[in-house]
Coordinates of C-alpha atoms and ligand atoms in Angstrom, one line a residue:
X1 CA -132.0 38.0 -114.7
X2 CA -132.2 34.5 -112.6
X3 CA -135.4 34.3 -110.4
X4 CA -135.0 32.5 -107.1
X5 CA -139.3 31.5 -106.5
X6 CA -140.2 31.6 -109.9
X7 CA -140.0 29.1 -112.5
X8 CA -139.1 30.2 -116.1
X9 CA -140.4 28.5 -118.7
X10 CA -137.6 26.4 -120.5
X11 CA -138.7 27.8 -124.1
X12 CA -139.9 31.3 -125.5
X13 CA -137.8 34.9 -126.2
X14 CA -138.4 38.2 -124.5
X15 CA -140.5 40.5 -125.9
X16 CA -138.4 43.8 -126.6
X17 CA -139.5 47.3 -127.3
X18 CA -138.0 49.8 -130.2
X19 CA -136.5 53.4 -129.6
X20 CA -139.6 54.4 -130.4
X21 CA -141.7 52.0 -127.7
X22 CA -143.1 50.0 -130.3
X23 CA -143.2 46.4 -128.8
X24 CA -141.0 43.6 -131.0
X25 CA -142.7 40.1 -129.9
X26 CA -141.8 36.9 -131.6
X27 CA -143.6 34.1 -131.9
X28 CA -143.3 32.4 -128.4
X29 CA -143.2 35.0 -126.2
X30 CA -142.3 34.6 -122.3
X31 CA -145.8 36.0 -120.5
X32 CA -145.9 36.7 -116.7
X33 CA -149.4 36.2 -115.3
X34 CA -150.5 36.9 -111.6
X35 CA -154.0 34.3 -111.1
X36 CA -154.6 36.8 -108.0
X37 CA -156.8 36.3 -105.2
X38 CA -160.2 35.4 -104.4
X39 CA -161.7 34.0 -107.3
X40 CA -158.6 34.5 -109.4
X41 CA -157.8 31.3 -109.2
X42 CA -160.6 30.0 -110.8
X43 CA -160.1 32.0 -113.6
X44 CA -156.4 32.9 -113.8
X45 CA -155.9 29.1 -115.5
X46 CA -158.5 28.9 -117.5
X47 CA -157.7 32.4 -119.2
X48 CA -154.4 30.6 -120.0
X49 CA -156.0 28.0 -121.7
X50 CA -158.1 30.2 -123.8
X51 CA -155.3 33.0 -124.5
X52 CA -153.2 30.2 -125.6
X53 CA -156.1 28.1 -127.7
X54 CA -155.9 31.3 -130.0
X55 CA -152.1 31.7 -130.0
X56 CA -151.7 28.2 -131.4
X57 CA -154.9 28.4 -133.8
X58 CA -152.9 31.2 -135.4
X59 CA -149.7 29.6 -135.4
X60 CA -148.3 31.0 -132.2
X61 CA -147.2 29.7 -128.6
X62 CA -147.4 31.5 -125.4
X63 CA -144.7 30.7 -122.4
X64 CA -146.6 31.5 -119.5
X65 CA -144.4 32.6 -116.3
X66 CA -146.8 32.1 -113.7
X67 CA -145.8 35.2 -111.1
X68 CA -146.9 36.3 -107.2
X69 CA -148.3 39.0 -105.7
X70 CA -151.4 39.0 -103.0
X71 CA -152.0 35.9 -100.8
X72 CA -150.1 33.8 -103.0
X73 CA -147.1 35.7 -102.7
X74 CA -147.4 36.3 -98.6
X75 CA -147.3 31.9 -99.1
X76 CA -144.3 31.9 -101.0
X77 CA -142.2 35.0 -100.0
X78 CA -143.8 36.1 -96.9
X79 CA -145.4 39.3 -98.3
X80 CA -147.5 41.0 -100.9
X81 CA -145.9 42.1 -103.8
X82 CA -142.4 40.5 -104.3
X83 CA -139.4 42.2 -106.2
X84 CA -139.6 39.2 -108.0
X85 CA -142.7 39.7 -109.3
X86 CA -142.3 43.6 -110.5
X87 CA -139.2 42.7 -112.2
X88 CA -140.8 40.1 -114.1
X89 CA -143.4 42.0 -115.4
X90 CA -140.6 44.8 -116.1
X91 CA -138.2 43.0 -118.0
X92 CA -140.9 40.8 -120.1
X93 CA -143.3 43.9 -121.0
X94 CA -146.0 42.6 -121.1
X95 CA -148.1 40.5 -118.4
X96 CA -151.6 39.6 -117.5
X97 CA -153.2 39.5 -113.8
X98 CA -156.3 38.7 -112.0
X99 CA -158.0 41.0 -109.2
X100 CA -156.1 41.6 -105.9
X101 CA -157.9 41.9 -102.8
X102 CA -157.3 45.3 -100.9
X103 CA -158.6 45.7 -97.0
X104 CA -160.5 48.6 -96.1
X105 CA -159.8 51.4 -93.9
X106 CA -156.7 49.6 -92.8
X107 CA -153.9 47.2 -93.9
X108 CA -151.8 47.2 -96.3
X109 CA -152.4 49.9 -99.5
X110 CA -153.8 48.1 -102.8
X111 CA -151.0 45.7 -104.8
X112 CA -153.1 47.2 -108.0
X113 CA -151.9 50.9 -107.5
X114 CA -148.5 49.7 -105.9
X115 CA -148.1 47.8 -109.5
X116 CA -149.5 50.9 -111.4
X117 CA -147.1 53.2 -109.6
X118 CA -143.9 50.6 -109.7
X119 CA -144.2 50.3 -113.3
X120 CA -145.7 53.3 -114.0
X121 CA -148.5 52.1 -115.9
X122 CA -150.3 55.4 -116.5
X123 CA -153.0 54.6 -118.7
X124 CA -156.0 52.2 -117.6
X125 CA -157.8 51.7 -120.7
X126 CA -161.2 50.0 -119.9
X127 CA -163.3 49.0 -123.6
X128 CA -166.6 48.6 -123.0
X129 CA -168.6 47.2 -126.0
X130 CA -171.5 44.6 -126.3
X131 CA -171.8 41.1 -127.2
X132 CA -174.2 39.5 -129.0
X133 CA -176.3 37.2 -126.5
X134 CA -175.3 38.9 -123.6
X135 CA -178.0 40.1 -121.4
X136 CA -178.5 44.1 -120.2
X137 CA -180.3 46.2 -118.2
X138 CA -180.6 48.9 -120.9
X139 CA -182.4 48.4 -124.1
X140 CA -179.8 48.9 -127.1
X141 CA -176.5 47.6 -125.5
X142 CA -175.5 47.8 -128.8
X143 CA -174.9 51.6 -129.0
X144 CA -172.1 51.1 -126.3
X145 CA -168.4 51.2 -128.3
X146 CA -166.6 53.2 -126.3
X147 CA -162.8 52.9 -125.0
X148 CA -161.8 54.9 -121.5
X149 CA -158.5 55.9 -120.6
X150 CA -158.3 56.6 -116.7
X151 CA -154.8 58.1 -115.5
X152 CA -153.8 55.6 -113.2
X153 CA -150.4 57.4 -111.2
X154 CA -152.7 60.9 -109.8
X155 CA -155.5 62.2 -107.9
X156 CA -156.8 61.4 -104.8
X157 CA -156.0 58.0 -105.5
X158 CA -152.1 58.6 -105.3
X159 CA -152.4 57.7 -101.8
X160 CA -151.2 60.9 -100.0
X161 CA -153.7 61.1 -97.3
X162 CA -153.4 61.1 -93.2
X163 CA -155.9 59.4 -90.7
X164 CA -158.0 60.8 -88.5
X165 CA -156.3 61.4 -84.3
X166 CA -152.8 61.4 -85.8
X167 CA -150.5 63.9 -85.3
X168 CA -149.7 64.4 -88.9
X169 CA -153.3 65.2 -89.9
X170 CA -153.9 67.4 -87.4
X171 CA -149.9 69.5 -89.1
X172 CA -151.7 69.4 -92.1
X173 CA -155.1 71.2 -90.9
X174 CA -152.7 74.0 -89.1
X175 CA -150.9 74.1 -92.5
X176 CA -154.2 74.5 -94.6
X177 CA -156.2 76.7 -92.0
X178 CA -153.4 78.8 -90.3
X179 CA -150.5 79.3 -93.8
X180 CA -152.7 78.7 -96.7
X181 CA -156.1 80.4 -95.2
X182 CA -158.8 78.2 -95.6
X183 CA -160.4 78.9 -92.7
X184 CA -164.2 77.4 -91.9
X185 CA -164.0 74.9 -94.4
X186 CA -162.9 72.2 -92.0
X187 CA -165.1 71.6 -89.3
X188 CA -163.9 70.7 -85.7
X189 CA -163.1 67.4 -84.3
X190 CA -161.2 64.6 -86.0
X191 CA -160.7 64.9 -89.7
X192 CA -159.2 62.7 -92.5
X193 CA -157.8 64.5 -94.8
X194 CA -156.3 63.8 -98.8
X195 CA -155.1 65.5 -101.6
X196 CA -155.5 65.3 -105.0
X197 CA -152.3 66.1 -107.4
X198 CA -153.1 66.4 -111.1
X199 CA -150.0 67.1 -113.0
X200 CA -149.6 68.7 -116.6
X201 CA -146.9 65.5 -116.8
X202 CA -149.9 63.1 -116.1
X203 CA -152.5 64.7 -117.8
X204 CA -150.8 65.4 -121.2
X205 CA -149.3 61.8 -121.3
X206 CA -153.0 60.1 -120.7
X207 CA -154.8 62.7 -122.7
X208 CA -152.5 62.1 -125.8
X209 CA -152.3 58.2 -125.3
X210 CA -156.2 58.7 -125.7
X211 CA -156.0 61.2 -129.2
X212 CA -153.1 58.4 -130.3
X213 CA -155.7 55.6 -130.3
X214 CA -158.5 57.4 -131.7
X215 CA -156.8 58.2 -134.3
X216 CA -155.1 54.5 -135.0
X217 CA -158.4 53.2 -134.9
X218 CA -160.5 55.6 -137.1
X219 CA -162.3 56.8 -133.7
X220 CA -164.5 60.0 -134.4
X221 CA -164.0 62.0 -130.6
X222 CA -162.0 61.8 -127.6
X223 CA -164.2 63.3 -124.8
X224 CA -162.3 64.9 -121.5
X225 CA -164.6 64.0 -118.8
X226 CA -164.3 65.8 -115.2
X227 CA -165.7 67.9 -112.6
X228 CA -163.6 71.3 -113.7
X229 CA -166.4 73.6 -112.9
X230 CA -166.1 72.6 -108.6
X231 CA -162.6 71.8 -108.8
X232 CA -161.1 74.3 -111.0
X233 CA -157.5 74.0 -110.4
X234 CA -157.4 70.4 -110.6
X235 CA -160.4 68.8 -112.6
X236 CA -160.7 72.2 -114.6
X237 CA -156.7 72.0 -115.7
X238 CA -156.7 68.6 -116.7
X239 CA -159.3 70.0 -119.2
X240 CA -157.5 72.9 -120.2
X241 CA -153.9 70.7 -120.6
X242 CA -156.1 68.1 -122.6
X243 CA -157.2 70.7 -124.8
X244 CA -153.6 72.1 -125.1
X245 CA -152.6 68.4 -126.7
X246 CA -155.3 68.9 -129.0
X247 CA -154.7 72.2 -129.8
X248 CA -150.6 72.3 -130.1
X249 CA -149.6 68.8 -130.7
X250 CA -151.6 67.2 -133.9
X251 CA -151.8 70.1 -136.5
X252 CA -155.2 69.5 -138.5
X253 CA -155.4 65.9 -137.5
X254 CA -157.6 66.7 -134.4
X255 CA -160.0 69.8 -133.9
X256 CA -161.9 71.0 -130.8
X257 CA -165.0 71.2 -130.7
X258 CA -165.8 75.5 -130.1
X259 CA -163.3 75.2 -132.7
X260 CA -165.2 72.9 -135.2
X261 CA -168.1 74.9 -134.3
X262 CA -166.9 78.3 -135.3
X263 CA -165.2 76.9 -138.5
X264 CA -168.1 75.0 -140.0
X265 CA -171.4 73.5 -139.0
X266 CA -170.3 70.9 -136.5
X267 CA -169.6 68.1 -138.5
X268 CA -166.2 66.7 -139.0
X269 CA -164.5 65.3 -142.1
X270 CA -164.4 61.5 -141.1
X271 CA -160.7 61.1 -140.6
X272 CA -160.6 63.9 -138.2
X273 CA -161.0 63.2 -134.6
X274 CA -163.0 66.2 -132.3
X275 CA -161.8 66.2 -128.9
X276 CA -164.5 67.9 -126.5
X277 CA -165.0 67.8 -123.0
X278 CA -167.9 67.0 -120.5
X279 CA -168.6 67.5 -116.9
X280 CA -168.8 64.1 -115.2
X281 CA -172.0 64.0 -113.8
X282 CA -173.7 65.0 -116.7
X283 CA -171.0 62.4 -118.5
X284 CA -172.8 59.5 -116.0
X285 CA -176.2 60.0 -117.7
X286 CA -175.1 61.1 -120.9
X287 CA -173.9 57.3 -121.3
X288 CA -177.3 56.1 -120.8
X289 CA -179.0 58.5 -122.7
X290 CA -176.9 59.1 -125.5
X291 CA -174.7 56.3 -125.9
X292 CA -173.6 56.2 -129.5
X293 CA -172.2 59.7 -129.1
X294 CA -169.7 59.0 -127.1
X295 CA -166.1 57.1 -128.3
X296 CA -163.0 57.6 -126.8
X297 CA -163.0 59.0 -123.0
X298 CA -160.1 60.5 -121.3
X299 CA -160.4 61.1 -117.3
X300 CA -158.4 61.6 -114.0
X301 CA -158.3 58.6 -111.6
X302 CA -161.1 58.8 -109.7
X303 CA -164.2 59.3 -112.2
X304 CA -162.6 57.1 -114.5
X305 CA -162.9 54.2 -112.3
X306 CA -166.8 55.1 -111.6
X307 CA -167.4 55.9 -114.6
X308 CA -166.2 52.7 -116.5
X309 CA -167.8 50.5 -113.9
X310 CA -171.1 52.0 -114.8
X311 CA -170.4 51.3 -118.5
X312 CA -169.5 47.6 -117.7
X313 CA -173.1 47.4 -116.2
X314 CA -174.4 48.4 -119.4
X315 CA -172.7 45.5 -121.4
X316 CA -173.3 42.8 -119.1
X317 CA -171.8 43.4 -115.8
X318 CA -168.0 43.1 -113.8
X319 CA -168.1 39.4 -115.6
X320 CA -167.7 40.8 -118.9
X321 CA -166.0 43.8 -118.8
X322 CA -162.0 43.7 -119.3
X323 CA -159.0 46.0 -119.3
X324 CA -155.5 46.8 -119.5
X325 CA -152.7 49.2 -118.0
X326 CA -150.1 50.7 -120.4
X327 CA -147.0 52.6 -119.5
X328 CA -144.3 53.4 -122.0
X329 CA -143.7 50.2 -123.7
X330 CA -145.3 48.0 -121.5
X331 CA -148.5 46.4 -120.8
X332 CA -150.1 44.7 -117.7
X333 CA -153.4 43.1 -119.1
X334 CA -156.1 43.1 -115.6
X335 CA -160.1 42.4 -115.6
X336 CA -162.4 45.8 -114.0
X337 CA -163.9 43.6 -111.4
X338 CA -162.1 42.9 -108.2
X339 CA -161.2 39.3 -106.2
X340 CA -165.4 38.6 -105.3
X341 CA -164.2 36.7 -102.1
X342 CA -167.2 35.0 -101.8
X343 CA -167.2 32.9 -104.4
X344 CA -163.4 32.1 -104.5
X345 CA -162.6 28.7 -105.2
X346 CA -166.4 27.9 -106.6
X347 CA -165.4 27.4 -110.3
X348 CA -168.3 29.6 -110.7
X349 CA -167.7 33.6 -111.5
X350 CA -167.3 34.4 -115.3
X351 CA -164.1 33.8 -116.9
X352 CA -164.8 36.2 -119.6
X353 CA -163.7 39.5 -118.3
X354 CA -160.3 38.5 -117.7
X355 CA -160.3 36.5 -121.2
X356 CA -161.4 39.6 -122.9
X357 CA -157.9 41.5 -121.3
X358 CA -156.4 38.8 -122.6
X359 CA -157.6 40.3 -126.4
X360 CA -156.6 43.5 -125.6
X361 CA -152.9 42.1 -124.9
X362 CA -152.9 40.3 -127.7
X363 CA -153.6 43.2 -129.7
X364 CA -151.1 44.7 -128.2
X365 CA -148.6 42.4 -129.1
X366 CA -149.8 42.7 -132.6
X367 CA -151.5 39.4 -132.7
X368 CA -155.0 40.8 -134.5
X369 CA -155.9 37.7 -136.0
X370 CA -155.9 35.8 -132.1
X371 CA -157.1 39.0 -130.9
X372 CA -160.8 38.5 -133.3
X373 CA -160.8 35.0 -133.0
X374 CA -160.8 35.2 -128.7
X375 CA -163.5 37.4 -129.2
X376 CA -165.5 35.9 -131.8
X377 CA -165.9 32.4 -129.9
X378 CA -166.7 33.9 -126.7
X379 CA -169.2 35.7 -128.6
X380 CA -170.3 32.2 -130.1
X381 CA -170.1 30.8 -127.0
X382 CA -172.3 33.2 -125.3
X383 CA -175.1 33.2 -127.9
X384 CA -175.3 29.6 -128.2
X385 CA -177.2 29.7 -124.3
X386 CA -173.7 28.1 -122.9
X387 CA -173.0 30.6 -119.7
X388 CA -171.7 31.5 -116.4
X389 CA -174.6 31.7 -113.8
X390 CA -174.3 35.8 -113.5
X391 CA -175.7 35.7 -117.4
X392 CA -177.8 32.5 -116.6
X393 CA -179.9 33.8 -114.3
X394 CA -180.8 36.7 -116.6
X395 CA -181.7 35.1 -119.4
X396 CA -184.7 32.4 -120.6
X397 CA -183.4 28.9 -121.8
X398 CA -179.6 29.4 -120.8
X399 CA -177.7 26.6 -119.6
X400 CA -175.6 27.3 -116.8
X401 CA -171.8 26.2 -116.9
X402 CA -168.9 26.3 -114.5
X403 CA -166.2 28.6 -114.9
X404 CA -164.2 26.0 -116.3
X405 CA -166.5 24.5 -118.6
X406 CA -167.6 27.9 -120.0
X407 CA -164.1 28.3 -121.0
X408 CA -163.7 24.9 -122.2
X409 CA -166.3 25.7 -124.7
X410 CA -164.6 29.0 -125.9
X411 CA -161.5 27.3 -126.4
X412 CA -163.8 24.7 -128.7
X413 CA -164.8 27.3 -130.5
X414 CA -161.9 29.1 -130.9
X415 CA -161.0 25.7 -132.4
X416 CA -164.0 25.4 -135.0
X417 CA -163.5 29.0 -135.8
X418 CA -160.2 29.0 -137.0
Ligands
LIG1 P1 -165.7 42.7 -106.9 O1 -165.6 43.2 -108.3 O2 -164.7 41.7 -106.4 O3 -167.1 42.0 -106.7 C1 -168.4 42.6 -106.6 C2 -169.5 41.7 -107.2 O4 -169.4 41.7 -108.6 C3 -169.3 40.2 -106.8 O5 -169.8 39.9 -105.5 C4 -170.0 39.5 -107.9 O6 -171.4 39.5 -107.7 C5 -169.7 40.4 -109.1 N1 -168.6 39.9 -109.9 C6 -167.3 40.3 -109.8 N2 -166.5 39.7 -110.7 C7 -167.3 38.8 -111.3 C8 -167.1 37.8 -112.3 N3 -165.9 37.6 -112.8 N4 -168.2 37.1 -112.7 C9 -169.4 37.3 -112.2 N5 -169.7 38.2 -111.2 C10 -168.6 38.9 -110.8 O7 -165.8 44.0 -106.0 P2 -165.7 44.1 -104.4 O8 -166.5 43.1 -103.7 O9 -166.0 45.5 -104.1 O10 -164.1 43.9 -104.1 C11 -163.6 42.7 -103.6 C12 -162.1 42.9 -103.5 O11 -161.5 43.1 -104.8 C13 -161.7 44.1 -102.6 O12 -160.6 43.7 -101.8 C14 -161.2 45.1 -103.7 O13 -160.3 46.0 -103.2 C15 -160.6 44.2 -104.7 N6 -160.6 44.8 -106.1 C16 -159.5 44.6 -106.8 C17 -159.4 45.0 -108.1 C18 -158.2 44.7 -109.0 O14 -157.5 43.8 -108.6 N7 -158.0 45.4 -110.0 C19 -160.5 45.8 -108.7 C20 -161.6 46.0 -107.9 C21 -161.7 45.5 -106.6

């Protein structure tokens, strides 16, 4: 398609997917990326410069389409998320963004789940695992290797909700008390009220995207994580649809675990993956307290978003921890942490989370070898003492770098390492 705001890069192909969604991505692939607001555009460029440090050491070339959505879009096109921009990401497959500021309470809904829901990217897949060098507030970082995948299109997320002193709300407690008979529950006076829709459609698509991975990367369990016991017919189905993947969809490649219990004494043979389930809050300390026994996660909106902010803490914090959104043959690559308004502009936050969804796109694309090398000299770079000032200030004897300069010195050592 022609773009009227945007300027395509005058080299590079398209990537293109199979029948069977597998991505086909040749050598100089086109790549949208949003920078996004806040601090975005501190690190938005310099993730370019690293992402494409590694495509080049392996014998590669990105052609970055630099695309709009957020404040820089309302600049260019007089509002938030452009056509433009979603078609982009659409017909290339596979993009990278930065945070997107969302107002509270009022204004416009968040660009992020507009973006999720346009391009139905169903799958957020958050990896937490540790670095050497970096610094944590827990005392074996190193247990923590574990991959989350949070449906991203349901729950009480999906946005159906009505505000308090409106007319519509006020249908919708008349519907619930007066047809449905649920009476006491809400007390008087002005009420907000949402809903949460958790679809067998959602929760089979996420919960066998999750079982898919562990098995292509030799994972041992795939854990369902919700609150099913208090919300039974939303929390407590998505458990019982994720177990009906297990159960009816991968023959004697996966086994439950009442199952693996009642068969044999608990353990596994090694290329069998045990999908179980745990209730969330017991999930949120159960990640602190027994770290290494957890793997692959599979959750509903909401918890998943807690839950893999908590795990980020563990491996050094919103400046480390990256991730991606997946839909059927597409990718949109996006850091955990959001647009930190307060230090926009600084050339200060850490680059690393949104370098580190960078790897994960590039091992998407198939591109392993860039993938290890992006990770190995920003592991380098970290243990050498050269860091951000979120990891400086926690550690003895660091020296503290700009945004910028950090990621000058990844892209060095992405050149020694290669
Ligand atoms: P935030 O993640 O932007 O920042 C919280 C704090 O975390 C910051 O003040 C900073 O101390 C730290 N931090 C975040 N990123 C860092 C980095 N790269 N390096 C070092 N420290 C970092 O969360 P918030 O303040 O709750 O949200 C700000 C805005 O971002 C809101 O509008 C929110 O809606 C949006 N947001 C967007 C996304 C997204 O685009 N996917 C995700 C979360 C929040």
């Amino acid at each position: 398609m022609t773009y009227d705001k945007v300027d395509v890069p005058e080299g590079g192909e398209q990537i293109t997917v199979t029948d069977d969604g597998e991505p086909e991505v040749p050598d100089n692939p086109i790549i949208p990326i949003i920078y996004g607001d806040g601090v975005g555009k501190d690190i938005g460029p310099v993730t370019q410069d690293v992402l494409q440090a590694a495509a080049k050491a392996t014998g590669r070339e990105i052609n970055w389409m630099r695309v709009y959505a957020g404040e820089s879009a309302r600049k260019k096109y007089d509002e938030n998320l452009p056509d433009e921009t979603v078609k982009a990401i659409k017909e290339h497959r596979v993009a990278i963004k930065g945070p997107l500021t969302t107002p509270v309470g009022a204004g416009f809904r968040s660009l992020n789940v507009g973006l999720r829901k346009l391009l139905d990217l169903y799958a957020n897949v958050r990896p937490t695992y540790h670095l050497n060098g970096v610094p944590s507030p827990v005392k074996e970082p190193e247990q923590m290797d574990m991959v989350t995948f949070r449906e991203n299109t349901e729950d009480v997320y999906a946005g159906i909700e009505w505000k308090a002193g409106t007319d519509d709300v006020e249908e919708v407690r008349e519907f619930v008390e007066d047809e449905m008979g649920a009476t006491d529950i809400i007390h008087d006076g002005p009420v907000g009220i949402g809903i949460k829709p958790i679809t067998e459609f959602g929760t089979k698509r996420l919960v066998r995207r999750a079982i898919d991975y562990a098995l292509e990367h030799d994972r041992d369990s795939v854990t369902l994580v919700h609150k099913g016991n208090i919300m039974k017919f939303t929390e407590g189905q998505f458990r019982d649809w994720g177990y009906e993947v297990a159960e009816e969809e991968y023959g004697d490649e996966v086994i439950t675990e009442d199952t693996l219990w009642e068969e044999s004494d608990g353990e596994a043979d090694d290329d069998v993956v045990v999908v179980n389930d745990r209730i969330a809050d017991n999930m949120l300390q159960q990640i602190l307290t027994r770290t290494d026994e957890y793997d692959v996660v599979a959750t509903m909106n909401l918890n998943g978003d807690y839950m893999s902010d908590a795990c980020g803490a563990q491996i050094g914090g919103l400046g480390i921890a990256p991730g991606a959104n997946f839909g059927d043959g597409r990718l949109l690559a996006e850091p955990v942490h959001g647009s930190a308004p307060k230090y926009a502009g600084q050339d200060k936050v850490n680059p690393t989370a949104m370098i580190l969804s960078g790897r994960i796109m590039l091992e998407y694309l198939g591109w392993n070898d860039a993938a290890d090398l992006v990770r190995d000299a920003v592991e380098e770079t970290i243990s050498s003492g050269k860091v951000t000032y979120d990891l400086e200030r926690q550690l003895d004897d660091a020296e503290k770098l700009a945004a910028s300069e950090y990621a000058k010195e990844v892209v060095n050592n992405i050149e020694k390492l290669s």
